[in-house]
């Protein structure tokens, strides 16, 4: 179930962004809870405007300023500036404890063919009206390119963000579920 380490990095949990589906040019507040028995020394949100690969760092605060609602409540906040319609922003959170042990949300994967795990938010996607639920699936351009390069029979997992209503699910995994028996191939008799 776990792996013993003498000192693990801070636990980063309850990460979300609000509003879940921001309008064009609307700022997005990213919040997270963080805990470490040694104390949290540094907590930073790193975001990039997809498909660029350079991240901009932004300190996350729990002091009642910069978008943080209540000082000292254990919920840290940082604000991503609003972006144009259909622009995706990818982000991750990095934390360091007082012993300089670091952790990251979402955690990195190991492996040559693994996609980079990031959280994603798309600006100006909107929620059409009607009685049917609305689902949003946001992928970074690198994951779209990777998915498009895979064969139809691939079972490779792809990282993305799934949003429905006010629920945001980071690191949702999608795949082709490759099997020739349910791919809809029509073979002549």
PDB file of C-alpha atoms in Angstrom:
ATOM      1  CA  UNK A   1       0.000   0.000   0.000  1.00  0.00           C
ATOM      2  CA  UNK A   2       2.829   2.387   0.649  1.00  0.00           C
ATOM      3  CA  UNK A   3       6.560   2.823   0.647  1.00  0.00           C
ATOM      4  CA  UNK A   4       8.544   3.690   3.753  1.00  0.00           C
ATOM      5  CA  UNK A   5      10.513   6.919   3.637  1.00  0.00           C
ATOM      6  CA  UNK A   6      12.186   8.608   6.562  1.00  0.00           C
ATOM      7  CA  UNK A   7      10.672  11.992   5.661  1.00  0.00           C
ATOM      8  CA  UNK A   8       8.016  12.456   2.990  1.00  0.00           C
ATOM      9  CA  UNK A   9       7.265  15.793   1.399  1.00  0.00           C
ATOM     10  CA  UNK A  10       4.117  17.731   2.263  1.00  0.00           C
ATOM     11  CA  UNK A  11       0.749  16.144   1.496  1.00  0.00           C
ATOM     12  CA  UNK A  12      -1.117  18.241  -1.084  1.00  0.00           C
ATOM     13  CA  UNK A  13      -4.838  17.477  -1.296  1.00  0.00           C
ATOM     14  CA  UNK A  14      -8.295  18.931  -1.997  1.00  0.00           C
ATOM     15  CA  UNK A  15      -6.912  20.770  -5.018  1.00  0.00           C
ATOM     16  CA  UNK A  16      -9.494  22.549  -7.151  1.00  0.00           C
ATOM     17  CA  UNK A  17     -10.038  25.669  -9.222  1.00  0.00           C
ATOM     18  CA  UNK A  18     -12.940  28.091  -9.208  1.00  0.00           C
ATOM     19  CA  UNK A  19     -14.933  28.837 -11.244  1.00  0.00           C
ATOM     20  CA  UNK A  20     -14.843  25.308 -12.689  1.00  0.00           C
ATOM     21  CA  UNK A  21     -15.585  26.598 -16.218  1.00  0.00           C
ATOM     22  CA  UNK A  22     -14.281  30.180 -16.322  1.00  0.00           C
ATOM     23  CA  UNK A  23     -15.465  32.717 -18.870  1.00  0.00           C
ATOM     24  CA  UNK A  24     -12.958  34.286 -21.235  1.00  0.00           C
ATOM     25  CA  UNK A  25     -10.631  36.694 -19.391  1.00  0.00           C
ATOM     26  CA  UNK A  26     -11.991  35.619 -15.983  1.00  0.00           C
ATOM     27  CA  UNK A  27      -9.383  34.924 -13.303  1.00  0.00           C
ATOM     28  CA  UNK A  28      -9.291  31.452 -11.770  1.00  0.00           C
ATOM     29  CA  UNK A  29      -8.640  30.819  -8.081  1.00  0.00           C
ATOM     30  CA  UNK A  30      -6.688  27.609  -7.398  1.00  0.00           C
ATOM     31  CA  UNK A  31      -6.957  26.284  -3.840  1.00  0.00           C
ATOM     32  CA  UNK A  32      -5.257  23.410  -2.039  1.00  0.00           C
ATOM     33  CA  UNK A  33      -4.831  22.050   1.444  1.00  0.00           C
ATOM     34  CA  UNK A  34      -1.295  21.144   2.461  1.00  0.00           C
ATOM     35  CA  UNK A  35       0.038  19.409   5.550  1.00  0.00           C
ATOM     36  CA  UNK A  36       3.435  18.322   6.778  1.00  0.00           C
ATOM     37  CA  UNK A  37       4.422  17.478  10.386  1.00  0.00           C
ATOM     38  CA  UNK A  38       7.654  19.431   9.826  1.00  0.00           C
ATOM     39  CA  UNK A  39       5.757  22.505   8.607  1.00  0.00           C
ATOM     40  CA  UNK A  40       5.284  23.793   5.076  1.00  0.00           C
ATOM     41  CA  UNK A  41       8.181  26.027   4.051  1.00  0.00           C
ATOM     42  CA  UNK A  42       7.199  26.871   0.487  1.00  0.00           C
ATOM     43  CA  UNK A  43       4.104  26.313  -1.644  1.00  0.00           C
ATOM     44  CA  UNK A  44       4.073  27.397  -5.290  1.00  0.00           C
ATOM     45  CA  UNK A  45       1.598  27.135  -8.140  1.00  0.00           C
ATOM     46  CA  UNK A  46       3.342  26.741 -11.504  1.00  0.00           C
ATOM     47  CA  UNK A  47       1.190  27.490 -14.533  1.00  0.00           C
ATOM     48  CA  UNK A  48       1.776  27.703 -18.273  1.00  0.00           C
ATOM     49  CA  UNK A  49      -0.329  28.815 -21.199  1.00  0.00           C
ATOM     50  CA  UNK A  50      -0.615  25.740 -23.403  1.00  0.00           C
ATOM     51  CA  UNK A  51       1.189  24.866 -25.713  1.00  0.00           C
ATOM     52  CA  UNK A  52       4.092  26.915 -24.274  1.00  0.00           C
ATOM     53  CA  UNK A  53       6.430  24.884 -22.073  1.00  0.00           C
ATOM     54  CA  UNK A  54       7.662  27.658 -19.755  1.00  0.00           C
ATOM     55  CA  UNK A  55       5.964  27.861 -16.358  1.00  0.00           C
ATOM     56  CA  UNK A  56       5.231  31.013 -14.388  1.00  0.00           C
ATOM     57  CA  UNK A  57       5.553  30.563 -10.609  1.00  0.00           C
ATOM     58  CA  UNK A  58       3.027  32.052  -8.213  1.00  0.00           C
ATOM     59  CA  UNK A  59       3.260  31.691  -4.415  1.00  0.00           C
ATOM     60  CA  UNK A  60       0.197  30.155  -2.775  1.00  0.00           C
ATOM     61  CA  UNK A  61      -0.911  31.997   0.346  1.00  0.00           C
ATOM     62  CA  UNK A  62      -2.955  31.324   3.457  1.00  0.00           C
ATOM     63  CA  UNK A  63      -2.881  34.869   4.813  1.00  0.00           C
ATOM     64  CA  UNK A  64      -6.213  36.261   3.635  1.00  0.00           C
ATOM     65  CA  UNK A  65      -4.703  38.173   0.679  1.00  0.00           C
ATOM     66  CA  UNK A  66      -4.348  37.584  -3.066  1.00  0.00           C
ATOM     67  CA  UNK A  67      -7.607  35.638  -3.372  1.00  0.00           C
ATOM     68  CA  UNK A  68      -7.206  33.653  -0.138  1.00  0.00           C
ATOM     69  CA  UNK A  69     -10.565  33.832   1.666  1.00  0.00           C
ATOM     70  CA  UNK A  70      -9.615  33.202   5.323  1.00  0.00           C
ATOM     71  CA  UNK A  71      -6.166  33.623   6.833  1.00  0.00           C
ATOM     72  CA  UNK A  72      -4.761  30.601   8.667  1.00  0.00           C
ATOM     73  CA  UNK A  73      -7.517  28.134   7.693  1.00  0.00           C
ATOM     74  CA  UNK A  74      -5.111  25.686   6.022  1.00  0.00           C
ATOM     75  CA  UNK A  75      -6.468  26.398   2.533  1.00  0.00           C
ATOM     76  CA  UNK A  76      -3.805  27.968   0.329  1.00  0.00           C
ATOM     77  CA  UNK A  77      -4.737  30.020  -2.736  1.00  0.00           C
ATOM     78  CA  UNK A  78      -3.246  31.526  -5.886  1.00  0.00           C
ATOM     79  CA  UNK A  79      -4.908  33.213  -8.861  1.00  0.00           C
ATOM     80  CA  UNK A  80      -4.295  32.374 -12.522  1.00  0.00           C
ATOM     81  CA  UNK A  81      -4.932  35.445 -14.704  1.00  0.00           C
ATOM     82  CA  UNK A  82      -7.837  35.288 -17.161  1.00  0.00           C
ATOM     83  CA  UNK A  83      -7.140  34.101 -20.697  1.00  0.00           C
ATOM     84  CA  UNK A  84      -8.776  34.296 -24.125  1.00  0.00           C
ATOM     85  CA  UNK A  85     -11.609  32.011 -25.241  1.00  0.00           C
ATOM     86  CA  UNK A  86     -10.591  28.353 -25.768  1.00  0.00           C
ATOM     87  CA  UNK A  87      -7.179  28.902 -24.165  1.00  0.00           C
ATOM     88  CA  UNK A  88      -5.987  26.045 -21.949  1.00  0.00           C
ATOM     89  CA  UNK A  89      -3.746  26.690 -18.957  1.00  0.00           C
ATOM     90  CA  UNK A  90      -1.886  23.745 -17.426  1.00  0.00           C
ATOM     91  CA  UNK A  91      -0.651  23.879 -13.833  1.00  0.00           C
ATOM     92  CA  UNK A  92       0.862  21.924 -10.972  1.00  0.00           C
ATOM     93  CA  UNK A  93       1.614  22.664  -7.310  1.00  0.00           C
ATOM     94  CA  UNK A  94       4.974  22.174  -5.626  1.00  0.00           C
ATOM     95  CA  UNK A  95       5.504  22.144  -1.848  1.00  0.00           C
ATOM     96  CA  UNK A  96       8.612  21.960   0.328  1.00  0.00           C
ATOM     97  CA  UNK A  97       8.752  21.259   4.051  1.00  0.00           C
ATOM     98  CA  UNK A  98      11.149  22.845   6.562  1.00  0.00           C
ATOM     99  CA  UNK A  99      13.648  20.015   5.917  1.00  0.00           C
ATOM    100  CA  UNK A 100      13.684  20.866   2.170  1.00  0.00           C
ATOM    101  CA  UNK A 101      11.806  17.696   1.204  1.00  0.00           C
ATOM    102  CA  UNK A 102       9.577  18.419  -1.794  1.00  0.00           C
ATOM    103  CA  UNK A 103       6.353  16.999  -3.202  1.00  0.00           C
ATOM    104  CA  UNK A 104       4.216  17.771  -6.242  1.00  0.00           C
ATOM    105  CA  UNK A 105       0.543  17.646  -7.194  1.00  0.00           C
ATOM    106  CA  UNK A 106      -0.157  15.896  -9.417  1.00  0.00           C
ATOM    107  CA  UNK A 107       2.695  13.519  -8.775  1.00  0.00           C
ATOM    108  CA  UNK A 108       5.083  12.759 -11.596  1.00  0.00           C
ATOM    109  CA  UNK A 109       4.970   9.400 -13.327  1.00  0.00           C
ATOM    110  CA  UNK A 110       7.962   7.369 -14.258  1.00  0.00           C
ATOM    111  CA  UNK A 111       8.368   5.724 -17.608  1.00  0.00           C
ATOM    112  CA  UNK A 112       9.513   6.614 -21.075  1.00  0.00           C
ATOM    113  CA  UNK A 113       6.064   6.726 -22.650  1.00  0.00           C
ATOM    114  CA  UNK A 114       4.119   8.350 -19.822  1.00  0.00           C
ATOM    115  CA  UNK A 115       2.425  11.721 -20.364  1.00  0.00           C
ATOM    116  CA  UNK A 116       3.298  14.616 -18.087  1.00  0.00           C
ATOM    117  CA  UNK A 117       0.652  14.895 -15.397  1.00  0.00           C
ATOM    118  CA  UNK A 118      -0.792  18.387 -15.050  1.00  0.00           C
ATOM    119  CA  UNK A 119      -4.083  19.979 -14.098  1.00  0.00           C
ATOM    120  CA  UNK A 120      -5.851  21.832 -16.914  1.00  0.00           C
ATOM    121  CA  UNK A 121      -8.407  24.630 -17.110  1.00  0.00           C
ATOM    122  CA  UNK A 122     -10.003  25.980 -20.282  1.00  0.00           C
ATOM    123  CA  UNK A 123     -11.251  29.541 -20.525  1.00  0.00           C
ATOM    124  CA  UNK A 124     -14.454  30.527 -22.321  1.00  0.00           C
ATOM    125  CA  UNK A 125     -15.722  26.965 -22.892  1.00  0.00           C
ATOM    126  CA  UNK A 126     -19.172  27.842 -21.529  1.00  0.00           C
ATOM    127  CA  UNK A 127     -22.004  25.613 -20.373  1.00  0.00           C
ATOM    128  CA  UNK A 128     -24.842  25.346 -22.906  1.00  0.00           C
ATOM    129  CA  UNK A 129     -28.366  25.374 -21.493  1.00  0.00           C
ATOM    130  CA  UNK A 130     -30.767  22.459 -21.567  1.00  0.00           C
ATOM    131  CA  UNK A 131     -31.778  19.489 -19.489  1.00  0.00           C
ATOM    132  CA  UNK A 132     -28.769  17.304 -20.340  1.00  0.00           C
ATOM    133  CA  UNK A 133     -25.650  17.388 -18.173  1.00  0.00           C
ATOM    134  CA  UNK A 134     -22.576  19.086 -19.632  1.00  0.00           C
ATOM    135  CA  UNK A 135     -19.186  17.372 -19.526  1.00  0.00           C
ATOM    136  CA  UNK A 136     -15.854  19.022 -20.273  1.00  0.00           C
ATOM    137  CA  UNK A 137     -12.694  17.063 -21.055  1.00  0.00           C
ATOM    138  CA  UNK A 138      -9.569  19.203 -21.248  1.00  0.00           C
ATOM    139  CA  UNK A 139      -6.271  17.887 -22.591  1.00  0.00           C
ATOM    140  CA  UNK A 140      -3.018  19.738 -23.101  1.00  0.00           C
ATOM    141  CA  UNK A 141      -1.753  19.978 -26.685  1.00  0.00           C
ATOM    142  CA  UNK A 142       1.091  17.541 -25.959  1.00  0.00           C
ATOM    143  CA  UNK A 143      -1.416  14.937 -24.762  1.00  0.00           C
ATOM    144  CA  UNK A 144      -3.693  15.579 -27.768  1.00  0.00           C
ATOM    145  CA  UNK A 145      -0.682  15.033 -30.057  1.00  0.00           C
ATOM    146  CA  UNK A 146       0.343  11.910 -28.139  1.00  0.00           C
ATOM    147  CA  UNK A 147      -3.171  10.457 -28.224  1.00  0.00           C
ATOM    148  CA  UNK A 148      -3.461  11.164 -31.949  1.00  0.00           C
ATOM    149  CA  UNK A 149      -0.226   9.306 -32.631  1.00  0.00           C
ATOM    150  CA  UNK A 150      -1.373   6.095 -30.933  1.00  0.00           C
ATOM    151  CA  UNK A 151      -2.915   3.217 -32.832  1.00  0.00           C
ATOM    152  CA  UNK A 152      -6.637   2.484 -32.570  1.00  0.00           C
ATOM    153  CA  UNK A 153      -5.796  -0.643 -30.601  1.00  0.00           C
ATOM    154  CA  UNK A 154      -3.734   1.228 -28.000  1.00  0.00           C
ATOM    155  CA  UNK A 155      -4.366   0.873 -24.286  1.00  0.00           C
ATOM    156  CA  UNK A 156      -2.054   3.767 -23.353  1.00  0.00           C
ATOM    157  CA  UNK A 157      -3.592   5.998 -20.680  1.00  0.00           C
ATOM    158  CA  UNK A 158      -3.931   9.726 -21.389  1.00  0.00           C
ATOM    159  CA  UNK A 159      -3.978  12.391 -18.701  1.00  0.00           C
ATOM    160  CA  UNK A 160      -6.684  15.069 -18.675  1.00  0.00           C
ATOM    161  CA  UNK A 161      -9.073  17.137 -16.561  1.00  0.00           C
ATOM    162  CA  UNK A 162     -12.781  16.289 -16.457  1.00  0.00           C
ATOM    163  CA  UNK A 163     -15.386  18.843 -15.307  1.00  0.00           C
ATOM    164  CA  UNK A 164     -19.093  18.360 -14.769  1.00  0.00           C
ATOM    165  CA  UNK A 165     -21.102  21.027 -12.992  1.00  0.00           C
ATOM    166  CA  UNK A 166     -19.009  22.185 -10.046  1.00  0.00           C
ATOM    167  CA  UNK A 167     -17.002  18.948  -9.834  1.00  0.00           C
ATOM    168  CA  UNK A 168     -13.429  19.069 -11.152  1.00  0.00           C
ATOM    169  CA  UNK A 169     -11.498  15.797 -11.571  1.00  0.00           C
ATOM    170  CA  UNK A 170      -7.798  16.198 -12.279  1.00  0.00           C
ATOM    171  CA  UNK A 171      -5.700  13.433 -13.821  1.00  0.00           C
ATOM    172  CA  UNK A 172      -8.640  11.604 -15.273  1.00  0.00           C
ATOM    173  CA  UNK A 173      -7.321   8.823 -17.473  1.00  0.00           C
ATOM    174  CA  UNK A 174      -8.713   8.089 -20.924  1.00  0.00           C
ATOM    175  CA  UNK A 175      -7.715   5.493 -23.512  1.00  0.00           C
ATOM    176  CA  UNK A 176      -8.869   3.883 -26.730  1.00  0.00           C
ATOM    177  CA  UNK A 177      -9.435   0.567 -24.884  1.00  0.00           C
ATOM    178  CA  UNK A 178      -7.894  -1.165 -27.838  1.00  0.00           C
ATOM    179  CA  UNK A 179      -9.436  -4.429 -28.880  1.00  0.00           C
ATOM    180  CA  UNK A 180     -10.233  -5.449 -32.444  1.00  0.00           C
ATOM    181  CA  UNK A 181     -13.456  -7.036 -31.130  1.00  0.00           C
ATOM    182  CA  UNK A 182     -15.132  -3.747 -30.221  1.00  0.00           C
ATOM    183  CA  UNK A 183     -13.484  -1.247 -32.541  1.00  0.00           C
ATOM    184  CA  UNK A 184     -16.291  -1.407 -35.125  1.00  0.00           C
ATOM    185  CA  UNK A 185     -14.096  -2.719 -37.915  1.00  0.00           C
ATOM    186  CA  UNK A 186     -16.188  -4.117 -40.769  1.00  0.00           C
ATOM    187  CA  UNK A 187     -14.537  -7.079 -42.373  1.00  0.00           C
ATOM    188  CA  UNK A 188     -15.996  -8.518 -45.589  1.00  0.00           C
ATOM    189  CA  UNK A 189     -17.483 -11.985 -45.221  1.00  0.00           C
TER     190      UNK A 189
END
